[in-house]
Amino acid sequence: MRSASVTSAPAPTGPRGPRSPVCRALCVLAGCSAVLSALVAARWTPLMRWDETVARIVHHWAVAEHGTTRVARFLTDWVWDPLTLRLLCVAVALVLAVRRPTRFDALWLVAAGALGLLLQYAVKAAVGRPRPVWLDPVDTARQAAFPSGHAMTAAVVCGLLLWLLHRHRAGRALWPAAVVLAAVSVVGVGLTRVWLGVHWLSDVVGGWLLGATVVAAAAAVHDPARKRWPAHVP
């Protein structure tokens, strides 16, 4: 039997409302994000010490392993760079906008991505955490440290694209490959940021949590908003 294409009709909706799995996940992720953000903003001593210990160990490795560091810089600056991922998001949105049945998804994708970007800058400004400082840096970065913009962008973009694939019944071959690629990208970019010494470990975890929160919020409103989408929209 031939697998359905990603442009087929959305899968049947599951239970909605406060008790739905998506809403429960949203509450858990938002709570964890708020707690971690508060601990970082308060400079909670155990967390700060743990971050510093991990950073010193990993930085020692990064200075010694020149080949691994070069690969990490290439991946974080080109493959998993936030601009690269946002351009991917825009490209998918343009493809979706061509066909009437998927134009809502195109708008939803762009709006959720924009929400993630605004939240990222808002939290960076509110927390104002300085980045690690080294006498022998292997890379540099600007702006506040928390949350990691690379980690958060990867979580948002990969999460939103996976949600769309799920809703449009991705084929049996496409879905596992997409999940593996997304997982490698999200985890990989976070590890490169710590390896290069431009983020604390909790910055990366915070980026993952905030990104997942944005995806969960977008997923929670996707089907209800789609039902209200005007049928006559060209």
mmCIF file with all atom_site columns, N, CA and C in Angstrom, residues 60-109:
data_model
loop_
_atom_site.group_PDB
_atom_site.id
_atom_site.type_symbol
_atom_site.label_atom_id
_atom_site.label_alt_id
_atom_site.label_comp_id
_atom_site.label_asym_id
_atom_site.label_entity_id
_atom_site.label_seq_id
_atom_site.pdbx_PDB_ins_code
_atom_site.Cartn_x
_atom_site.Cartn_y
_atom_site.Cartn_z
_atom_site.occupancy
_atom_site.B_iso_or_equiv
_atom_site.pdbx_formal_charge
_atom_site.auth_seq_id
_atom_site.auth_comp_id
_atom_site.auth_asym_id
_atom_site.auth_atom_id
_atom_site.pdbx_PDB_model_num
ATOM 1   N N  . HIS A 1 60  ? 38.353 22.647 28.151 1.00 0.00 ? 60  HIS A N  1
ATOM 2   C CA . HIS A 1 60  ? 39.668 21.985 28.101 1.00 0.00 ? 60  HIS A CA 1
ATOM 3   C C  . HIS A 1 60  ? 39.726 21.012 26.930 1.00 0.00 ? 60  HIS A C  1
ATOM 4   N N  . TRP A 1 61  ? 38.644 20.270 26.735 1.00 0.00 ? 61  TRP A N  1
ATOM 5   C CA . TRP A 1 61  ? 38.589 19.344 25.604 1.00 0.00 ? 61  TRP A CA 1
ATOM 6   C C  . TRP A 1 61  ? 38.609 20.102 24.277 1.00 0.00 ? 61  TRP A C  1
ATOM 7   N N  . ALA A 1 62  ? 37.843 21.182 24.184 1.00 0.00 ? 62  ALA A N  1
ATOM 8   C CA . ALA A 1 62  ? 37.737 21.933 22.936 1.00 0.00 ? 62  ALA A CA 1
ATOM 9   C C  . ALA A 1 62  ? 39.076 22.526 22.521 1.00 0.00 ? 62  ALA A C  1
ATOM 10  N N  . VAL A 1 63  ? 39.848 22.998 23.492 1.00 0.00 ? 63  VAL A N  1
ATOM 11  C CA . VAL A 1 63  ? 41.167 23.562 23.187 1.00 0.00 ? 63  VAL A CA 1
ATOM 12  C C  . VAL A 1 63  ? 42.116 22.475 22.689 1.00 0.00 ? 63  VAL A C  1
ATOM 13  N N  . ALA A 1 64  ? 41.989 21.279 23.251 1.00 0.00 ? 64  ALA A N  1
ATOM 14  C CA . ALA A 1 64  ? 42.900 20.187 22.896 1.00 0.00 ? 64  ALA A CA 1
ATOM 15  C C  . ALA A 1 64  ? 42.508 19.504 21.580 1.00 0.00 ? 64  ALA A C  1
ATOM 16  N N  . GLU A 1 65  ? 41.207 19.397 21.325 1.00 0.00 ? 65  GLU A N  1
ATOM 17  C CA . GLU A 1 65  ? 40.721 18.674 20.137 1.00 0.00 ? 65  GLU A CA 1
ATOM 18  C C  . GLU A 1 65  ? 40.429 19.663 19.010 1.00 0.00 ? 65  GLU A C  1
ATOM 19  N N  . HIS A 1 66  ? 41.463 20.056 18.264 1.00 0.00 ? 66  HIS A N  1
ATOM 20  C CA . HIS A 1 66  ? 41.293 21.079 17.228 1.00 0.00 ? 66  HIS A CA 1
ATOM 21  C C  . HIS A 1 66  ? 40.363 20.622 16.105 1.00 0.00 ? 66  HIS A C  1
ATOM 22  N N  . GLY A 1 67  ? 40.459 19.364 15.709 1.00 0.00 ? 67  GLY A N  1
ATOM 23  C CA . GLY A 1 67  ? 39.619 18.865 14.621 1.00 0.00 ? 67  GLY A CA 1
ATOM 24  C C  . GLY A 1 67  ? 38.151 18.880 14.989 1.00 0.00 ? 67  GLY A C  1
ATOM 25  N N  . THR A 1 68  ? 37.826 18.390 16.174 1.00 0.00 ? 68  THR A N  1
ATOM 26  C CA . THR A 1 68  ? 36.435 18.384 16.633 1.00 0.00 ? 68  THR A CA 1
ATOM 27  C C  . THR A 1 68  ? 35.900 19.797 16.755 1.00 0.00 ? 68  THR A C  1
ATOM 28  N N  . THR A 1 69  ? 36.732 20.706 17.220 1.00 0.00 ? 69  THR A N  1
ATOM 29  C CA . THR A 1 69  ? 36.305 22.100 17.368 1.00 0.00 ? 69  THR A CA 1
ATOM 30  C C  . THR A 1 69  ? 36.005 22.736 16.025 1.00 0.00 ? 69  THR A C  1
ATOM 31  N N  . ARG A 1 70  ? 36.827 22.440 15.010 1.00 0.00 ? 70  ARG A N  1
ATOM 32  C CA . ARG A 1 70  ? 36.561 22.977 13.664 1.00 0.00 ? 70  ARG A CA 1
ATOM 33  C C  . ARG A 1 70  ? 35.239 22.457 13.112 1.00 0.00 ? 70  ARG A C  1
ATOM 34  N N  . VAL A 1 71  ? 34.963 21.173 13.329 1.00 0.00 ? 71  VAL A N  1
ATOM 35  C CA . VAL A 1 71  ? 33.692 20.601 12.877 1.00 0.00 ? 71  VAL A CA 1
ATOM 36  C C  . VAL A 1 71  ? 32.527 21.259 13.605 1.00 0.00 ? 71  VAL A C  1
ATOM 37  N N  . ALA A 1 72  ? 32.684 21.456 14.909 1.00 0.00 ? 72  ALA A N  1
ATOM 38  C CA . ALA A 1 72  ? 31.625 22.091 15.695 1.00 0.00 ? 72  ALA A CA 1
ATOM 39  C C  . ALA A 1 72  ? 31.343 23.506 15.205 1.00 0.00 ? 72  ALA A C  1
ATOM 40  N N  . ARG A 1 73  ? 32.395 24.252 14.865 1.00 0.00 ? 73  ARG A N  1
ATOM 41  C CA . ARG A 1 73  ? 32.205 25.615 14.365 1.00 0.00 ? 73  ARG A CA 1
ATOM 42  C C  . ARG A 1 73  ? 31.497 25.616 13.017 1.00 0.00 ? 73  ARG A C  1
ATOM 43  N N  . PHE A 1 74  ? 31.839 24.675 12.150 1.00 0.00 ? 74  PHE A N  1
ATOM 44  C CA . PHE A 1 74  ? 31.168 24.595 10.855 1.00 0.00 ? 74  PHE A CA 1
ATOM 45  C C  . PHE A 1 74  ? 29.682 24.278 11.027 1.00 0.00 ? 74  PHE A C  1
ATOM 46  N N  . LEU A 1 75  ? 29.377 23.317 11.877 1.00 0.00 ? 75  LEU A N  1
ATOM 47  C CA . LEU A 1 75  ? 27.979 22.927 12.082 1.00 0.00 ? 75  LEU A CA 1
ATOM 48  C C  . LEU A 1 75  ? 27.169 24.064 12.694 1.00 0.00 ? 75  LEU A C  1
ATOM 49  N N  . THR A 1 76  ? 27.732 24.713 13.694 1.00 0.00 ? 76  THR A N  1
ATOM 50  C CA . THR A 1 76  ? 26.968 25.754 14.391 1.00 0.00 ? 76  THR A CA 1
ATOM 51  C C  . THR A 1 76  ? 26.869 27.044 13.589 1.00 0.00 ? 76  THR A C  1
ATOM 52  N N  . ASP A 1 77  ? 27.861 27.308 12.717 1.00 0.00 ? 77  ASP A N  1
ATOM 53  C CA . ASP A 1 77  ? 27.862 28.552 11.942 1.00 0.00 ? 77  ASP A CA 1
ATOM 54  C C  . ASP A 1 77  ? 27.133 28.443 10.606 1.00 0.00 ? 77  ASP A C  1
ATOM 55  N N  . TRP A 1 78  ? 26.966 27.211 10.106 1.00 0.00 ? 78  TRP A N  1
ATOM 56  C CA . TRP A 1 78  ? 26.384 27.052 8.776  1.00 0.00 ? 78  TRP A CA 1
ATOM 57  C C  . TRP A 1 78  ? 25.192 26.102 8.758  1.00 0.00 ? 78  TRP A C  1
ATOM 58  N N  . VAL A 1 79  ? 25.382 24.883 9.209  1.00 0.00 ? 79  VAL A N  1
ATOM 59  C CA . VAL A 1 79  ? 24.305 23.890 9.106  1.00 0.00 ? 79  VAL A CA 1
ATOM 60  C C  . VAL A 1 79  ? 23.177 24.188 10.079 1.00 0.00 ? 79  VAL A C  1
ATOM 61  N N  . TRP A 1 80  ? 23.519 24.432 11.361 1.00 0.00 ? 80  TRP A N  1
ATOM 62  C CA . TRP A 1 80  ? 22.514 24.652 12.392 1.00 0.00 ? 80  TRP A CA 1
ATOM 63  C C  . TRP A 1 80  ? 22.421 26.111 12.826 1.00 0.00 ? 80  TRP A C  1
ATOM 64  N N  . ASP A 1 81  ? 22.916 27.012 12.024 1.00 0.00 ? 81  ASP A N  1
ATOM 65  C CA . ASP A 1 81  ? 22.816 28.434 12.349 1.00 0.00 ? 81  ASP A CA 1
ATOM 66  C C  . ASP A 1 81  ? 21.349 28.849 12.368 1.00 0.00 ? 81  ASP A C  1
ATOM 67  N N  . PRO A 1 82  ? 20.927 29.722 13.299 1.00 0.00 ? 82  PRO A N  1
ATOM 68  C CA . PRO A 1 82  ? 19.526 30.142 13.340 1.00 0.00 ? 82  PRO A CA 1
ATOM 69  C C  . PRO A 1 82  ? 19.018 30.706 12.016 1.00 0.00 ? 82  PRO A C  1
ATOM 70  N N  . LEU A 1 83  ? 19.857 31.462 11.306 1.00 0.00 ? 83  LEU A N  1
ATOM 71  C CA . LEU A 1 83  ? 19.421 32.006 10.021 1.00 0.00 ? 83  LEU A CA 1
ATOM 72  C C  . LEU A 1 83  ? 19.128 30.884 9.026  1.00 0.00 ? 83  LEU A C  1
ATOM 73  N N  . THR A 1 84  ? 19.980 29.859 8.987  1.00 0.00 ? 84  THR A N  1
ATOM 74  C CA . THR A 1 84  ? 19.750 28.720 8.099  1.00 0.00 ? 84  THR A CA 1
ATOM 75  C C  . THR A 1 84  ? 18.420 28.043 8.415  1.00 0.00 ? 84  THR A C  1
ATOM 76  N N  . LEU A 1 85  ? 18.154 27.824 9.690  1.00 0.00 ? 85  LEU A N  1
ATOM 77  C CA . LEU A 1 85  ? 16.926 27.151 10.097 1.00 0.00 ? 85  LEU A CA 1
ATOM 78  C C  . LEU A 1 85  ? 15.693 28.011 9.825  1.00 0.00 ? 85  LEU A C  1
ATOM 79  N N  . ARG A 1 86  ? 15.823 29.323 10.022 1.00 0.00 ? 86  ARG A N  1
ATOM 80  C CA . ARG A 1 86  ? 14.680 30.195 9.732  1.00 0.00 ? 86  ARG A CA 1
ATOM 81  C C  . ARG A 1 86  ? 14.396 30.255 8.232  1.00 0.00 ? 86  ARG A C  1
ATOM 82  N N  . LEU A 1 87  ? 15.445 30.248 7.423  1.00 0.00 ? 87  LEU A N  1
ATOM 83  C CA . LEU A 1 87  ? 15.240 30.214 5.974  1.00 0.00 ? 87  LEU A CA 1
ATOM 84  C C  . LEU A 1 87  ? 14.563 28.912 5.560  1.00 0.00 ? 87  LEU A C  1
ATOM 85  N N  . LEU A 1 88  ? 14.917 27.805 6.205  1.00 0.00 ? 88  LEU A N  1
ATOM 86  C CA . LEU A 1 88  ? 14.237 26.540 5.942  1.00 0.00 ? 88  LEU A CA 1
ATOM 87  C C  . LEU A 1 88  ? 12.757 26.652 6.283  1.00 0.00 ? 88  LEU A C  1
ATOM 88  N N  . CYS A 1 89  ? 12.469 27.278 7.413  1.00 0.00 ? 89  CYS A N  1
ATOM 89  C CA . CYS A 1 89  ? 11.080 27.468 7.838  1.00 0.00 ? 89  CYS A CA 1
ATOM 90  C C  . CYS A 1 89  ? 10.308 28.300 6.817  1.00 0.00 ? 89  CYS A C  1
ATOM 91  N N  . VAL A 1 90  ? 10.918 29.380 6.334  1.00 0.00 ? 90  VAL A N  1
ATOM 92  C CA . VAL A 1 90  ? 10.281 30.237 5.337  1.00 0.00 ? 90  VAL A CA 1
ATOM 93  C C  . VAL A 1 90  ? 10.074 29.481 4.031  1.00 0.00 ? 90  VAL A C  1
ATOM 94  N N  . ALA A 1 91  ? 11.057 28.680 3.625  1.00 0.00 ? 91  ALA A N  1
ATOM 95  C CA . ALA A 1 91  ? 10.939 27.911 2.387  1.00 0.00 ? 91  ALA A CA 1
ATOM 96  C C  . ALA A 1 91  ? 9.765  26.931 2.463  1.00 0.00 ? 91  ALA A C  1
ATOM 97  N N  . VAL A 1 92  ? 9.628  26.250 3.591  1.00 0.00 ? 92  VAL A N  1
ATOM 98  C CA . VAL A 1 92  ? 8.508  25.322 3.758  1.00 0.00 ? 92  VAL A CA 1
ATOM 99  C C  . VAL A 1 92  ? 7.184  26.088 3.733  1.00 0.00 ? 92  VAL A C  1
ATOM 100 N N  . ALA A 1 93  ? 7.153  27.246 4.393  1.00 0.00 ? 93  ALA A N  1
ATOM 101 C CA . ALA A 1 93  ? 5.932  28.049 4.402  1.00 0.00 ? 93  ALA A CA 1
ATOM 102 C C  . ALA A 1 93  ? 5.538  28.486 2.986  1.00 0.00 ? 93  ALA A C  1
ATOM 103 N N  . LEU A 1 94  ? 6.514  28.843 2.171  1.00 0.00 ? 94  LEU A N  1
ATOM 104 C CA . LEU A 1 94  ? 6.226  29.238 0.789  1.00 0.00 ? 94  LEU A CA 1
ATOM 105 C C  . LEU A 1 94  ? 5.652  28.073 -0.011 1.00 0.00 ? 94  LEU A C  1
ATOM 106 N N  . VAL A 1 95  ? 6.205  26.875 0.202  1.00 0.00 ? 95  VAL A N  1
ATOM 107 C CA . VAL A 1 95  ? 5.675  25.693 -0.480 1.00 0.00 ? 95  VAL A CA 1
ATOM 108 C C  . VAL A 1 95  ? 4.236  25.429 -0.049 1.00 0.00 ? 95  VAL A C  1
ATOM 109 N N  . LEU A 1 96  ? 3.972  25.556 1.243  1.00 0.00 ? 96  LEU A N  1
ATOM 110 C CA . LEU A 1 96  ? 2.617  25.329 1.748  1.00 0.00 ? 96  LEU A CA 1
ATOM 111 C C  . LEU A 1 96  ? 1.637  26.388 1.243  1.00 0.00 ? 96  LEU A C  1
ATOM 112 N N  . ALA A 1 97  ? 2.124  27.613 1.059  1.00 0.00 ? 97  ALA A N  1
ATOM 113 C CA . ALA A 1 97  ? 1.246  28.710 0.649  1.00 0.00 ? 97  ALA A CA 1
ATOM 114 C C  . ALA A 1 97  ? 0.775  28.586 -0.793 1.00 0.00 ? 97  ALA A C  1
ATOM 115 N N  . VAL A 1 98  ? 1.426  27.740 -1.580 1.00 0.00 ? 98  VAL A N  1
ATOM 116 C CA . VAL A 1 98  ? 1.046  27.598 -2.984 1.00 0.00 ? 98  VAL A CA 1
ATOM 117 C C  . VAL A 1 98  ? -0.330 26.960 -3.119 1.00 0.00 ? 98  VAL A C  1
ATOM 118 N N  . ARG A 1 99  ? -0.656 25.998 -2.261 1.00 0.00 ? 99  ARG A N  1
ATOM 119 C CA . ARG A 1 99  ? -1.924 25.275 -2.353 1.00 0.00 ? 99  ARG A CA 1
ATOM 120 C C  . ARG A 1 99  ? -2.904 25.789 -1.317 1.00 0.00 ? 99  ARG A C  1
ATOM 121 N N  . ARG A 1 100 ? -4.164 25.967 -1.718 1.00 0.00 ? 100 ARG A N  1
ATOM 122 C CA . ARG A 1 100 ? -5.171 26.504 -0.813 1.00 0.00 ? 100 ARG A CA 1
ATOM 123 C C  . ARG A 1 100 ? -5.349 25.676 0.456  1.00 0.00 ? 100 ARG A C  1
ATOM 124 N N  . PRO A 1 101 ? -5.411 24.328 0.373  1.00 0.00 ? 101 PRO A N  1
ATOM 125 C CA . PRO A 1 101 ? -5.652 23.552 1.603  1.00 0.00 ? 101 PRO A CA 1
ATOM 126 C C  . PRO A 1 101 ? -4.556 23.704 2.665  1.00 0.00 ? 101 PRO A C  1
ATOM 127 N N  . THR A 1 102 ? -3.357 24.120 2.263  1.00 0.00 ? 102 THR A N  1
ATOM 128 C CA . THR A 1 102 ? -2.263 24.206 3.233  1.00 0.00 ? 102 THR A CA 1
ATOM 129 C C  . THR A 1 102 ? -1.838 25.647 3.521  1.00 0.00 ? 102 THR A C  1
ATOM 130 N N  . ARG A 1 103 ? -2.612 26.615 3.050  1.00 0.00 ? 103 ARG A N  1
ATOM 131 C CA . ARG A 1 103 ? -2.229 28.007 3.285  1.00 0.00 ? 103 ARG A CA 1
ATOM 132 C C  . ARG A 1 103 ? -2.344 28.391 4.755  1.00 0.00 ? 103 ARG A C  1
ATOM 133 N N  . PHE A 1 104 ? -3.296 27.808 5.445  1.00 0.00 ? 104 PHE A N  1
ATOM 134 C CA . PHE A 1 104 ? -3.375 28.075 6.882  1.00 0.00 ? 104 PHE A CA 1
ATOM 135 C C  . PHE A 1 104 ? -2.112 27.593 7.578  1.00 0.00 ? 104 PHE A C  1
ATOM 136 N N  . ASP A 1 105 ? -1.636 26.403 7.202  1.00 0.00 ? 105 ASP A N  1
ATOM 137 C CA . ASP A 1 105 ? -0.424 25.867 7.821  1.00 0.00 ? 105 ASP A CA 1
ATOM 138 C C  . ASP A 1 105 ? 0.779  26.765 7.561  1.00 0.00 ? 105 ASP A C  1
ATOM 139 N N  . ALA A 1 106 ? 0.831  27.370 6.383  1.00 0.00 ? 106 ALA A N  1
ATOM 140 C CA . ALA A 1 106 ? 1.930  28.293 6.076  1.00 0.00 ? 106 ALA A CA 1
ATOM 141 C C  . ALA A 1 106 ? 1.903  29.489 7.020  1.00 0.00 ? 106 ALA A C  1
ATOM 142 N N  . LEU A 1 107 ? 0.723  30.067 7.208  1.00 0.00 ? 107 LEU A N  1
ATOM 143 C CA . LEU A 1 107 ? 0.595  31.204 8.116  1.00 0.00 ? 107 LEU A CA 1
ATOM 144 C C  . LEU A 1 107 ? 0.896  30.800 9.549  1.00 0.00 ? 107 LEU A C  1
ATOM 145 N N  . TRP A 1 108 ? 0.407  29.634 9.952  1.00 0.00 ? 108 TRP A N  1
ATOM 146 C CA . TRP A 1 108 ? 0.643  29.124 11.306 1.00 0.00 ? 108 TRP A CA 1
ATOM 147 C C  . TRP A 1 108 ? 2.133  28.930 11.552 1.00 0.00 ? 108 TRP A C  1
ATOM 148 N N  . LEU A 1 109 ? 2.839  28.388 10.573 1.00 0.00 ? 109 LEU A N  1
ATOM 149 C CA . LEU A 1 109 ? 4.269  28.131 10.702 1.00 0.00 ? 109 LEU A CA 1
ATOM 150 C C  . LEU A 1 109 ? 5.050  29.427 10.876 1.00 0.00 ? 109 LEU A C  1
#
